[in-house]
Structures are given as C-alpha cells and as structure tokens.
mmCIF file of C-alpha atoms in Angstrom:
data_model
loop_
_atom_site.group_PDB
_atom_site.id
_atom_site.type_symbol
_atom_site.label_atom_id
_atom_site.label_comp_id
_atom_site.label_asym_id
_atom_site.label_seq_id
_atom_site.Cartn_x
_atom_site.Cartn_y
_atom_site.Cartn_z
ATOM 1 C CA ASP A 1 8.301 3.322 3.211
ATOM 2 C CA GLN A 2 8.151 1.755 -0.003
ATOM 3 C CA GLN A 3 10.523 -1.583 0.673
ATOM 4 C CA VAL A 4 9.688 -3.063 -3.318
ATOM 5 C CA LYS A 5 10.070 -0.564 -5.968
ATOM 6 C CA GLN A 6 9.203 -0.911 -9.608
ATOM 7 C CA ASN A 7 10.219 1.480 -11.810
ATOM 8 C CA SER A 8 8.785 2.387 -15.113
ATOM 9 C CA PRO A 9 5.329 3.311 -14.746
ATOM 10 C CA SER A 10 3.975 1.473 -18.176
ATOM 11 C CA LEU A 11 5.775 -0.357 -21.043
ATOM 12 C CA SER A 12 4.534 -0.643 -24.349
ATOM 13 C CA VAL A 13 6.117 -3.558 -26.261
ATOM 14 C CA GLN A 14 5.690 -5.263 -30.197
ATOM 15 C CA GLU A 15 3.876 -8.172 -30.133
ATOM 16 C CA GLY A 16 6.624 -11.376 -29.942
ATOM 17 C CA ARG A 17 9.347 -8.965 -28.785
ATOM 18 C CA ILE A 18 10.829 -9.477 -25.097
ATOM 19 C CA SER A 19 8.688 -7.497 -22.341
ATOM 20 C CA ILE A 20 11.866 -6.202 -19.222
ATOM 21 C CA LEU A 21 10.117 -5.654 -16.035
ATOM 22 C CA ASN A 22 12.416 -4.713 -13.160
ATOM 23 C CA CYS A 23 11.777 -4.528 -9.425
ATOM 24 C CA ASP A 24 14.102 -3.560 -6.592
ATOM 25 C CA TYR A 25 13.801 -4.071 -2.620
ATOM 26 C CA THR A 26 15.208 -2.887 0.188
ATOM 27 C CA ASN A 27 14.651 -5.048 3.165
ATOM 28 C CA SER A 28 17.624 -7.734 3.523
ATOM 29 C CA MET A 29 14.820 -9.883 5.262
ATOM 30 C CA PHE A 30 13.065 -10.515 2.306
ATOM 31 C CA ASP A 31 14.048 -14.071 0.646
ATOM 32 C CA TYR A 32 11.119 -14.887 -1.684
ATOM 33 C CA PHE A 33 9.539 -12.846 -4.072
ATOM 34 C CA LEU A 34 6.635 -13.713 -6.843
ATOM 35 C CA TRP A 35 5.204 -11.707 -9.703
ATOM 36 C CA TYR A 36 1.779 -11.391 -9.829
ATOM 37 C CA LYS A 37 -0.498 -10.188 -13.076
ATOM 38 C CA LYS A 38 -3.857 -8.238 -13.149
ATOM 39 C CA TYR A 39 -6.497 -7.471 -15.682
ATOM 40 C CA PRO A 40 -8.624 -4.662 -14.882
ATOM 41 C CA ALA A 41 -11.838 -5.727 -12.653
ATOM 42 C CA GLU A 42 -10.290 -9.002 -11.463
ATOM 43 C CA GLY A 43 -7.887 -9.924 -8.740
ATOM 44 C CA PRO A 44 -4.082 -10.112 -8.906
ATOM 45 C CA THR A 45 -2.978 -13.417 -10.603
ATOM 46 C CA PHE A 46 -0.103 -15.440 -9.392
ATOM 47 C CA LEU A 47 2.198 -15.428 -11.893
ATOM 48 C CA ILE A 48 5.915 -17.337 -11.172
ATOM 49 C CA SER A 49 8.411 -16.850 -7.960
ATOM 50 C CA ILE A 50 11.442 -16.938 -7.132
ATOM 51 C CA SER A 51 13.299 -17.778 -3.704
ATOM 52 C CA SER A 52 16.705 -16.554 -2.571
ATOM 53 C CA ILE A 53 18.703 -19.889 -3.244
ATOM 54 C CA LYS A 54 18.122 -19.389 -6.774
ATOM 55 C CA ASP A 55 19.504 -16.706 -9.141
ATOM 56 C CA LYS A 56 16.530 -17.541 -11.795
ATOM 57 C CA ASN A 57 13.448 -19.627 -12.048
ATOM 58 C CA GLU A 58 11.459 -20.615 -15.331
ATOM 59 C CA ASP A 59 8.016 -21.079 -16.141
ATOM 60 C CA GLY A 60 7.225 -21.287 -19.961
ATOM 61 C CA ARG A 61 7.590 -17.728 -21.257
ATOM 62 C CA PHE A 62 8.526 -16.654 -18.393
ATOM 63 C CA THR A 63 11.275 -16.026 -16.526
ATOM 64 C CA VAL A 64 12.344 -14.175 -13.555
ATOM 65 C CA PHE A 65 16.049 -13.072 -12.175
ATOM 66 C CA LEU A 66 17.395 -12.575 -9.022
ATOM 67 C CA ASN A 67 19.983 -10.387 -7.892
ATOM 68 C CA LYS A 68 21.096 -10.578 -4.400
ATOM 69 C CA SER A 69 23.622 -8.607 -4.161
ATOM 70 C CA ALA A 70 22.095 -5.730 -5.852
ATOM 71 C CA LYS A 71 18.844 -6.493 -4.632
ATOM 72 C CA HIS A 72 16.945 -6.569 -8.079
ATOM 73 C CA LEU A 73 14.513 -8.580 -9.842
ATOM 74 C CA SER A 74 13.591 -9.169 -12.851
ATOM 75 C CA LEU A 75 10.826 -10.325 -15.359
ATOM 76 C CA HIS A 76 10.988 -11.604 -18.712
ATOM 77 C CA ILE A 77 8.505 -12.271 -20.674
ATOM 78 C CA VAL A 78 9.225 -13.937 -24.457
ATOM 79 C CA PRO A 79 7.985 -13.575 -26.642
ATOM 80 C CA SER A 80 4.802 -11.491 -25.731
ATOM 81 C CA GLN A 81 1.317 -11.693 -26.712
ATOM 82 C CA PRO A 82 -1.495 -9.242 -26.705
ATOM 83 C CA GLY A 83 -3.015 -11.689 -24.077
ATOM 84 C CA ASP A 84 0.096 -10.241 -21.917
ATOM 85 C CA SER A 85 -1.436 -6.497 -21.663
ATOM 86 C CA ALA A 86 -2.104 -5.885 -17.705
ATOM 87 C CA VAL A 87 -0.777 -4.914 -14.739
ATOM 88 C CA TYR A 88 2.065 -6.638 -13.293
ATOM 89 C CA PHE A 89 2.719 -6.197 -9.804
ATOM 90 C CA CYS A 90 6.184 -7.603 -7.738
ATOM 91 C CA ALA A 91 5.927 -8.922 -4.373
ATOM 92 C CA ALA A 92 8.006 -9.698 -1.563
ATOM 93 C CA THR A 93 8.259 -11.561 1.633
ATOM 94 C CA ALA A 94 10.355 -13.755 4.604
ATOM 95 C CA TRP A 95 10.390 -16.998 4.061
ATOM 96 C CA GLY A 96 7.438 -18.401 5.392
ATOM 97 C CA ASN A 97 5.379 -15.423 5.786
ATOM 98 C CA ASN A 98 2.179 -15.028 4.429
ATOM 99 C CA ARG A 99 2.443 -11.054 4.270
ATOM 100 C CA LEU A 100 3.414 -9.377 0.739
ATOM 101 C CA ALA A 101 4.896 -5.777 0.121
ATOM 102 C CA PHE A 102 3.562 -5.195 -3.173
ATOM 103 C CA GLY A 103 5.217 -2.887 -5.949
ATOM 104 C CA LYS A 104 3.302 -0.339 -7.187
ATOM 105 C CA GLY A 105 2.897 -2.422 -10.335
ATOM 106 C CA ASN A 106 4.161 -2.211 -13.927
ATOM 107 C CA GLN A 107 1.101 -1.344 -16.421
ATOM 108 C CA VAL A 108 2.505 -3.309 -20.197
ATOM 109 C CA VAL A 109 0.280 -2.903 -22.990
ATOM 110 C CA VAL A 110 1.925 -5.339 -25.925
ATOM 111 C CA ILE A 111 0.985 -4.149 -29.115
ATOM 112 C CA PRO A 112 -0.165 -6.544 -32.396
ATOM 113 C CA LYS B 1 -12.689 -25.524 -6.943
ATOM 114 C CA ALA B 2 -14.071 -22.524 -6.222
ATOM 115 C CA GLY B 3 -11.843 -19.585 -5.987
ATOM 116 C CA VAL B 4 -11.499 -16.796 -3.411
ATOM 117 C CA THR B 5 -15.035 -15.002 -3.000
ATOM 118 C CA GLN B 6 -15.996 -11.457 -2.040
ATOM 119 C CA THR B 7 -19.072 -9.420 -1.142
ATOM 120 C CA PRO B 8 -19.839 -6.931 -2.553
ATOM 121 C CA ARG B 9 -18.130 -6.170 -5.280
ATOM 122 C CA TYR B 10 -19.122 -2.866 -5.194
ATOM 123 C CA LEU B 11 -20.057 0.085 -2.256
ATOM 124 C CA ILE B 12 -20.908 3.315 -2.044
ATOM 125 C CA LYS B 13 -21.078 4.817 1.646
ATOM 126 C CA THR B 14 -20.783 8.028 2.996
ATOM 127 C CA ARG B 15 -17.918 9.536 4.948
ATOM 128 C CA GLY B 16 -18.503 9.049 8.859
ATOM 129 C CA GLN B 17 -20.595 5.205 8.024
ATOM 130 C CA GLN B 18 -19.028 2.479 8.627
ATOM 131 C CA VAL B 19 -19.163 -0.671 6.627
ATOM 132 C CA THR B 20 -17.999 -4.709 6.614
ATOM 133 C CA LEU B 21 -16.643 -6.497 3.342
ATOM 134 C CA SER B 22 -16.560 -10.259 3.677
ATOM 135 C CA CYS B 23 -14.173 -13.194 2.097
ATOM 136 C CA SER B 24 -14.676 -16.762 1.364
ATOM 137 C CA PRO B 25 -11.315 -18.525 0.793
ATOM 138 C CA ILE B 26 -9.924 -21.445 -1.180
ATOM 139 C CA SER B 27 -11.661 -24.808 0.600
ATOM 140 C CA GLY B 28 -8.856 -25.613 2.924
ATOM 141 C CA HIS B 29 -7.061 -22.486 2.790
ATOM 142 C CA ARG B 30 -6.455 -20.967 6.560
ATOM 143 C CA SER B 31 -4.966 -18.020 6.048
ATOM 144 C CA VAL B 32 -6.422 -14.810 4.652
ATOM 145 C CA SER B 33 -5.264 -11.905 4.164
ATOM 146 C CA TRP B 34 -6.530 -8.607 3.594
ATOM 147 C CA TYR B 35 -5.118 -5.456 1.017
ATOM 148 C CA GLN B 36 -6.193 -1.944 0.063
ATOM 149 C CA GLN B 37 -4.954 -0.820 -3.466
ATOM 150 C CA THR B 38 -5.561 2.469 -3.906
ATOM 151 C CA PRO B 39 -3.672 4.702 -7.056
ATOM 152 C CA GLY B 40 -1.170 6.116 -5.287
ATOM 153 C CA GLN B 41 -0.010 3.793 -2.796
ATOM 154 C CA GLY B 42 -0.203 0.841 -4.950
ATOM 155 C CA LEU B 43 -1.225 -2.539 -2.741
ATOM 156 C CA GLN B 44 -1.032 -2.250 1.029
ATOM 157 C CA PHE B 45 -0.895 -4.728 3.739
ATOM 158 C CA LEU B 46 -4.068 -4.428 6.316
ATOM 159 C CA PHE B 47 -3.265 -7.689 8.173
ATOM 160 C CA GLU B 48 -3.508 -11.600 7.910
ATOM 161 C CA TYR B 49 -5.880 -13.977 9.683
ATOM 162 C CA PHE B 50 -5.519 -17.679 10.514
ATOM 163 C CA SER B 51 -7.110 -20.010 12.618
ATOM 164 C CA GLU B 52 -9.264 -16.899 13.570
ATOM 165 C CA THR B 53 -6.366 -15.231 15.086
ATOM 166 C CA GLN B 54 -4.534 -12.359 14.029
ATOM 167 C CA ARG B 55 -1.152 -13.226 12.423
ATOM 168 C CA ASN B 56 0.183 -9.720 11.307
ATOM 169 C CA LYS B 57 -0.810 -6.742 11.222
ATOM 170 C CA GLY B 58 -0.008 -3.469 8.489
ATOM 171 C CA ASN B 59 0.336 -0.118 9.145
ATOM 172 C CA PHE B 60 -3.333 0.599 9.401
ATOM 173 C CA PRO B 61 -5.215 3.509 12.056
ATOM 174 C CA GLY B 62 -7.268 1.420 14.251
ATOM 175 C CA ARG B 63 -10.502 1.976 12.444
ATOM 176 C CA PHE B 64 -9.593 -0.915 10.173
ATOM 177 C CA SER B 65 -9.805 -4.334 11.632
ATOM 178 C CA GLY B 66 -11.314 -7.974 10.718
ATOM 179 C CA ARG B 67 -11.570 -11.032 12.144
ATOM 180 C CA GLN B 68 -11.855 -14.659 10.945
ATOM 181 C CA PHE B 69 -14.550 -17.225 11.150
ATOM 182 C CA SER B 70 -14.000 -21.145 12.492
ATOM 183 C CA ASN B 71 -14.669 -21.792 8.371
ATOM 184 C CA SER B 72 -12.281 -19.290 7.602
ATOM 185 C CA ARG B 73 -14.630 -16.759 5.600
ATOM 186 C CA SER B 74 -13.430 -13.755 6.953
ATOM 187 C CA GLU B 75 -14.758 -10.034 6.956
ATOM 188 C CA MET B 76 -13.013 -6.650 7.472
ATOM 189 C CA ASN B 77 -15.096 -3.375 8.983
ATOM 190 C CA VAL B 78 -13.578 0.182 8.437
ATOM 191 C CA SER B 79 -15.331 2.550 11.086
ATOM 192 C CA THR B 80 -16.464 6.469 10.576
ATOM 193 C CA LEU B 81 -14.776 6.204 6.763
ATOM 194 C CA GLU B 82 -12.870 9.025 5.232
ATOM 195 C CA LEU B 83 -12.640 9.889 2.161
ATOM 196 C CA GLY B 84 -9.287 8.595 1.406
ATOM 197 C CA ASP B 85 -11.032 5.260 2.534
ATOM 198 C CA SER B 86 -11.390 4.811 -1.238
ATOM 199 C CA ALA B 87 -10.054 1.581 -2.707
ATOM 200 C CA LEU B 88 -10.622 -1.373 -4.066
ATOM 201 C CA TYR B 89 -9.857 -4.193 -1.117
ATOM 202 C CA LEU B 90 -8.305 -7.586 -1.768
ATOM 203 C CA CYS B 91 -8.836 -10.529 -0.362
ATOM 204 C CA ALA B 92 -6.294 -13.327 -0.705
ATOM 205 C CA SER B 93 -5.911 -16.408 0.367
ATOM 206 C CA SER B 94 -3.576 -19.616 1.245
ATOM 207 C CA PHE B 95 -2.138 -22.137 2.938
ATOM 208 C CA LEU B 96 0.022 -21.589 5.726
ATOM 209 C CA GLY B 97 3.793 -20.705 5.472
ATOM 210 C CA ASN B 98 2.968 -20.707 1.395
ATOM 211 C CA ALA B 99 3.087 -17.073 -0.206
ATOM 212 C CA GLU B 100 1.862 -17.669 -2.920
ATOM 213 C CA ALA B 101 -1.612 -16.866 -2.317
ATOM 214 C CA PHE B 102 -4.700 -16.798 -4.133
ATOM 215 C CA PHE B 103 -6.664 -13.234 -4.561
ATOM 216 C CA GLY B 104 -10.636 -12.237 -4.891
ATOM 217 C CA GLN B 105 -11.848 -9.834 -7.042
ATOM 218 C CA GLY B 106 -12.061 -7.263 -4.623
ATOM 219 C CA THR B 107 -14.262 -4.988 -2.896
ATOM 220 C CA ARG B 108 -14.408 -1.174 -4.964
ATOM 221 C CA LEU B 109 -15.081 0.850 -1.660
ATOM 222 C CA THR B 110 -16.144 4.315 -3.009
ATOM 223 C CA VAL B 111 -16.703 6.809 -0.235
ATOM 224 C CA VAL B 112 -18.804 10.028 -0.814
#
C-alpha cells in the first residue's frame, strides 16, 4: 500500500527554467514531509522539509508547498541547474517519528 | 564529521545463503534505520533501532533482522536469501525524533 505517491516518473527541463515535482499522500497521520535528492551510486541526501503547520518553506532555489486539505505537496526548483539532475524522493512521517514513507521518486534531467 | 558508512558496498550471494550488512552512523546519532530500495517498490522501510532496541518495524518477513550495538553501530541480516532480495540496502542515521535522516551510500546486494 503506497502511502506516498509520485506520479510522472521523469521530467526534463531546460536549464534556468522551473522544475515542479508533485507528491500525494494518503495517511492523515503524516504531518512532516521531506524531499531527498539521490545521485546514482550515492545515498539520498536531505534537501528540504515542511511541517504541517506551514504551507510553504523556502531554502534558496528550493521551495516546498503543502496543501493539507488535498494531501498534496510540491517541490519547486528555480532556476534549474544541470547539477540538479537526479532522482527526487518525497517522504512523509508523523512528527517525532524516524520512520519515513517514501514515494517511488522522480527522475529530473536538466538540459544545459 | 564523517558520514554514515556502510560496508560492504557490493555483495553477490547465492540463493539460500545468509548475509550481514553493517552500518556506522554519524557520531552522536543514536537512531539507525534501514531501507530497501528496488526499482519496482522504491524505498521501503525495514526497521529502526535506538539504544540497542528495535523501535519500528516495516512489513518484511522474519528473514530480515537487525541489531544495534552499544556504540550505535548497526547490522542487518537476511537469511535464506531469495532472488527478490536483490536490492540496494540503505542505512540512515539521525537524532531520535528528528526525521531528517542522513543516508549512507548503501550496499548493493545481488542474489544469484
């Protein structure tokens, strides 16, 4: 039972443009959400997170938006850079819990 | 500060054998979690250990087990290996109650 879903497995975007990744969740107990980036042959790297008490969190070029009523979050990368080419995983958990439920990931390719 | 270290990086085993994977967390992190990554299922939570005790367990058969030592290092064991156990096994460490986990590079297990 996939509690975190990422559709559109792959995304190609021109350098300098915006990349938008979407994520939906089904478990109402989830109240903390994270995005991880993964390069081949490396482990996932934490990118940005958001708590359910917020609807937006920004860190440099990365912004995560949360719509609790729709159980939907998105990651915006602006502007996209070639080094952003990686697989991006959405993850969710209940606050205080170290167990993460992951989506299957989105492959992002940034074209120079 | 050294990152999460997993050994070995690659492993080839035969069906029916057993395997032990090792993980050294970031210094100061006492929570260690294990995940299995496969192309079809994405990242699936196996278990979490804190202070040598299993705190959380995912939906995996009893052939998958783990333990944690007093220095927070952790091992996971898979007995009676099946072809479907071929996967990337990732270890993550964090402070207790902090979902922002740091991942190791993983151990690529191939069962033949």
